[in-house]
Amino acid sequence: MSFPGFKTLRPGAEKVVTTSKNGILGEEGYMFPGRWFKYGLAGEAATAALLQTSISGIDDHDLDLSVAAAAIGARTVTVTLGATAVLLDEYADGFLIVNDGTGEGIQHLIKSHPAAALSQTVVITLYDNDPIIVALVASGTTEVGLTHSPGFDFVVYPATVVGEPLGAACRAFANNDYGWLQFRGPGIFRADASTPGIGVPLIPSNATAGNLELGDTSGTYDAHQVAVNRDNASASGEHAACIWTI
């Protein structure tokens, strides 16, 4: 198979949500004029235009897991979990990373895996064109981690920085809905406070989850710019036009 690049979306497609998976988590979609979107699964309900983030990594999965030996060309890897169970395909479209030992510094795209109980083994199936390229060695010589797709279980960006900004909900989501987040190009946001002037930088709010606020240059709140204001003035709690720059 060939790896997906990005989808060309028709106007309105970004506002379609489904209860079944119709794409690859984390894949991108493009729509004229210069609007980019990321496909994902909602981990909670969200209203339109709120900034979303990915869930935090799981300490018992993200580093230093033992593996069974896997030869060059293998498309399955057997991993021993830490003290947290894994859900069916929780890491689908995410990554198996080799974090230590033989083969370290390489990551592979995960296609699927079964559910597994804590501290048990789970067989990770890789995408067909992304097999093992450096043989993995058992008995702790190679250690790996599992990382979620950026599109898995996204949640409203909290008032405390916990993860990377993904994009804004293009419409209301229910928990476990699949759909699109906008991360670049002309869009809309909800303002935390009055934002003066066109062209001012916007960052995630440290007061209201999902909102944006005027970029802080004081050094007291170090969040990266995610958008640029397009309105002369955006009132507190209201929605306004922006250019997303994630």
Coordinates of C-alpha atoms in Angstrom, one line a residue:
M1 CA 0.0 0.0 0.0
S2 CA 1.0 3.6 -0.3
F3 CA 1.0 6.0 2.6
P4 CA -1.7 8.6 2.6
G5 CA -0.7 12.2 2.0
F6 CA -3.5 14.6 2.6
K7 CA -7.1 14.8 1.4
T8 CA -8.7 17.6 -0.6
L9 CA -11.9 18.5 1.1
R10 CA -15.0 20.0 -0.4
P11 CA -16.6 23.0 1.3
G12 CA -18.7 21.8 4.2
A13 CA -16.8 18.5 4.6
E14 CA -14.9 19.9 7.6
K15 CA -18.2 20.2 9.5
V16 CA -19.2 16.6 9.1
V17 CA -18.9 14.3 12.1
T18 CA -19.5 10.6 12.3
T19 CA -19.6 7.9 15.0
S20 CA -17.5 5.5 12.9
K21 CA -13.9 6.0 11.7
N22 CA -13.7 7.2 8.1
G23 CA -10.0 8.1 7.8
I24 CA -6.6 7.9 9.4
L25 CA -6.3 9.6 12.8
G26 CA -4.0 12.6 12.4
E27 CA -4.2 12.8 8.6
E28 CA -4.5 16.2 7.1
G29 CA -7.1 17.7 4.7
Y30 CA -6.8 20.8 2.6
M31 CA -9.5 23.2 1.4
F32 CA -9.3 26.4 -0.6
P33 CA -8.2 29.1 0.2
G34 CA -5.3 27.9 2.3
R35 CA -7.3 26.1 5.0
W36 CA -5.8 23.0 6.6
F37 CA -7.5 20.4 8.9
K38 CA -6.6 17.4 11.0
Y39 CA -8.8 14.3 11.4
G40 CA -9.3 13.0 14.8
L41 CA -11.5 11.3 17.5
A42 CA -13.0 13.5 20.2
G43 CA -12.2 12.4 23.8
E44 CA -14.9 14.7 25.2
A45 CA -17.7 17.0 24.1
A46 CA -16.6 20.3 22.6
T47 CA -18.3 23.4 21.1
A48 CA -17.4 24.9 17.8
A49 CA -14.2 27.1 17.5
L50 CA -12.6 26.0 20.8
L51 CA -9.0 25.1 20.6
Q52 CA -8.2 21.3 21.1
T53 CA -5.2 19.4 22.4
S54 CA -4.1 15.8 22.4
I55 CA -4.3 13.7 25.5
S56 CA -1.1 13.2 27.6
G57 CA 1.0 10.2 27.1
I58 CA 0.6 7.2 29.4
D59 CA 3.6 6.7 31.7
D60 CA 3.2 2.9 31.6
H61 CA 3.3 2.8 27.8
D62 CA 5.5 5.6 26.4
L63 CA 9.0 4.5 27.2
D64 CA 11.2 1.5 28.2
L65 CA 8.9 -1.4 27.3
S66 CA 10.5 -4.8 26.6
V67 CA 10.0 -6.5 23.3
A68 CA 10.3 -9.9 21.8
A69 CA 13.0 -10.3 19.1
A70 CA 11.9 -8.9 15.7
A71 CA 13.8 -9.4 12.5
I72 CA 14.4 -6.9 9.8
G73 CA 11.3 -6.8 7.6
A74 CA 9.0 -7.8 10.5
R75 CA 5.6 -6.2 10.5
T76 CA 4.5 -7.3 14.0
V77 CA 6.2 -6.5 17.3
T78 CA 5.3 -8.1 20.6
V79 CA 5.5 -5.6 23.4
T80 CA 5.2 -6.2 27.2
L81 CA 3.0 -3.5 28.7
G82 CA 3.5 -1.7 32.0
A83 CA 0.9 -1.4 34.7
T84 CA -1.9 0.0 32.5
A85 CA -4.1 -1.9 30.1
V86 CA -4.4 -1.0 26.5
L87 CA -7.7 -0.6 24.6
L88 CA -8.4 -2.1 21.2
D89 CA -6.5 0.0 18.6
E90 CA -5.8 2.7 21.1
Y91 CA -2.4 3.3 19.4
A92 CA -3.6 2.8 15.8
D93 CA -2.2 5.5 13.5
G94 CA 0.3 6.3 16.3
F95 CA 3.9 5.2 16.7
L96 CA 6.1 2.5 18.1
I97 CA 9.3 4.3 19.0
V98 CA 12.5 2.6 19.7
N99 CA 13.8 4.7 22.6
D100 CA 16.8 2.7 23.9
G101 CA 19.2 -0.1 22.9
T102 CA 19.5 -1.8 19.6
G103 CA 17.6 0.2 16.9
E104 CA 17.0 3.2 19.1
G105 CA 16.1 6.5 17.4
I106 CA 13.6 4.9 14.9
Q107 CA 9.8 5.1 14.9
H108 CA 7.3 3.0 13.1
L109 CA 3.6 3.7 12.2
I110 CA 1.1 1.4 14.0
K111 CA -1.7 0.0 11.9
S112 CA -3.6 -2.0 14.6
H113 CA -3.4 -4.1 17.8
P114 CA -5.8 -6.0 20.1
A115 CA -6.8 -5.0 23.6
A116 CA -4.5 -6.2 26.4
A117 CA -4.5 -6.3 30.1
L118 CA -1.9 -4.5 32.3
S119 CA 1.6 -6.1 32.4
Q120 CA 0.7 -8.5 29.6
T121 CA 2.0 -8.7 26.0
V122 CA 0.3 -7.2 23.0
V123 CA 1.1 -7.8 19.4
I124 CA 1.6 -4.5 17.5
T125 CA 0.9 -4.6 13.8
L126 CA 2.8 -2.0 11.7
Y127 CA 1.7 -0.5 8.4
D128 CA 2.8 -2.6 5.5
N129 CA 5.4 -0.2 4.1
D130 CA 6.9 0.6 7.5
P131 CA 8.4 -2.7 8.7
I132 CA 11.3 -3.1 11.1
I133 CA 14.6 -1.9 9.5
V134 CA 17.0 -2.6 12.4
A135 CA 16.4 -6.0 14.2
L136 CA 15.0 -5.6 17.7
V137 CA 16.6 -7.6 20.5
A138 CA 14.7 -9.2 23.4
S139 CA 15.5 -9.3 27.1
G140 CA 15.7 -5.6 27.6
T141 CA 18.4 -5.0 25.0
T142 CA 15.9 -3.1 22.9
E143 CA 13.3 -0.9 24.7
V144 CA 10.3 0.8 23.0
G145 CA 7.4 3.1 23.7
L146 CA 3.9 3.6 22.3
T147 CA 2.6 7.0 21.4
H148 CA -0.9 8.0 20.4
S149 CA -1.8 9.5 17.1
P150 CA -2.1 13.3 17.5
G151 CA -5.7 12.8 16.4
F152 CA -6.6 10.3 19.1
D153 CA -8.9 11.4 21.9
F154 CA -8.5 15.1 21.6
V155 CA -9.9 17.3 24.3
V156 CA -10.5 21.0 24.9
Y157 CA -7.2 22.9 25.5
P158 CA -7.2 23.5 29.3
A159 CA -6.2 26.7 31.0
T160 CA -2.9 25.1 32.0
V161 CA -0.5 24.0 29.2
V162 CA -0.5 20.2 29.0
G163 CA 0.0 19.2 25.4
E164 CA 0.5 20.5 21.9
P165 CA -2.3 22.6 20.3
L166 CA -4.0 20.6 17.5
G167 CA -6.6 23.0 16.1
A168 CA -10.1 24.3 16.5
A169 CA -13.3 22.3 16.4
C170 CA -15.1 23.0 13.2
R171 CA -18.4 22.3 14.8
A172 CA -19.8 20.9 18.0
F173 CA -18.5 17.4 18.9
A174 CA -19.9 14.7 21.1
N175 CA -17.6 12.4 23.0
N176 CA -16.3 9.7 20.6
D177 CA -17.3 11.6 17.4
Y178 CA -14.8 11.6 14.5
G179 CA -14.2 14.8 12.5
W180 CA -11.9 17.6 11.6
L181 CA -10.0 20.3 13.5
Q182 CA -8.7 23.4 11.7
F183 CA -5.1 24.2 12.4
R184 CA -4.0 26.6 9.6
G185 CA -5.6 29.4 7.5
P186 CA -8.6 31.6 7.7
G187 CA -10.8 30.5 10.6
I188 CA -12.7 31.5 13.7
F189 CA -11.8 31.5 17.5
R190 CA -13.4 32.4 20.8
A191 CA -11.8 35.3 22.6
D192 CA -10.9 35.3 26.3
A193 CA -10.8 39.1 26.5
S194 CA -11.0 42.1 24.2
T195 CA -8.2 41.7 21.6
P196 CA -7.2 45.0 20.0
G197 CA -6.1 45.3 16.5
I198 CA -5.8 43.3 13.3
G199 CA -2.6 41.2 13.2
V200 CA -1.9 40.8 16.9
P201 CA -0.7 37.3 17.9
L202 CA -3.0 35.0 19.8
I203 CA -2.1 32.2 22.2
P204 CA -4.1 29.7 24.3
S205 CA -5.9 31.3 27.2
N206 CA -4.6 30.7 30.7
A207 CA -8.0 31.6 32.1
T208 CA -10.7 29.9 30.0
A209 CA -10.3 26.4 28.4
G210 CA -10.4 26.5 24.6
N211 CA -10.3 30.3 24.3
L212 CA -7.5 32.4 22.9
E213 CA -6.0 35.6 24.3
L214 CA -3.5 38.3 23.3
G215 CA 0.0 36.9 23.1
D216 CA 2.0 37.5 26.3
T217 CA 5.4 39.0 25.9
S218 CA 6.1 39.4 29.6
G219 CA 7.5 35.9 30.1
T220 CA 5.0 35.0 32.8
Y221 CA 2.9 32.7 30.6
D222 CA 5.0 31.0 27.9
A223 CA 2.6 29.6 25.3
H224 CA 3.3 29.6 21.6
Q225 CA 1.3 31.6 19.1
V226 CA -1.5 29.6 17.5
A227 CA -3.3 32.3 15.5
V228 CA -3.4 35.9 14.4
N229 CA -6.4 38.2 15.0
R230 CA -8.3 39.3 11.8
D231 CA -10.9 41.6 13.5
N232 CA -10.4 45.2 14.6
A233 CA -11.5 44.2 18.0
S234 CA -12.8 40.8 19.4
A235 CA -14.9 41.1 22.5
S236 CA -14.5 38.9 25.6
G237 CA -16.4 35.6 25.2
E238 CA -17.3 36.3 21.6
H239 CA -16.1 34.7 18.4
A240 CA -14.0 36.4 15.8
A241 CA -12.1 35.8 12.6
C242 CA -8.4 34.7 12.8
I243 CA -5.7 33.1 10.8
W244 CA -4.7 29.8 12.4
T245 CA -0.9 29.3 12.4
I246 CA -0.4 26.0 14.2

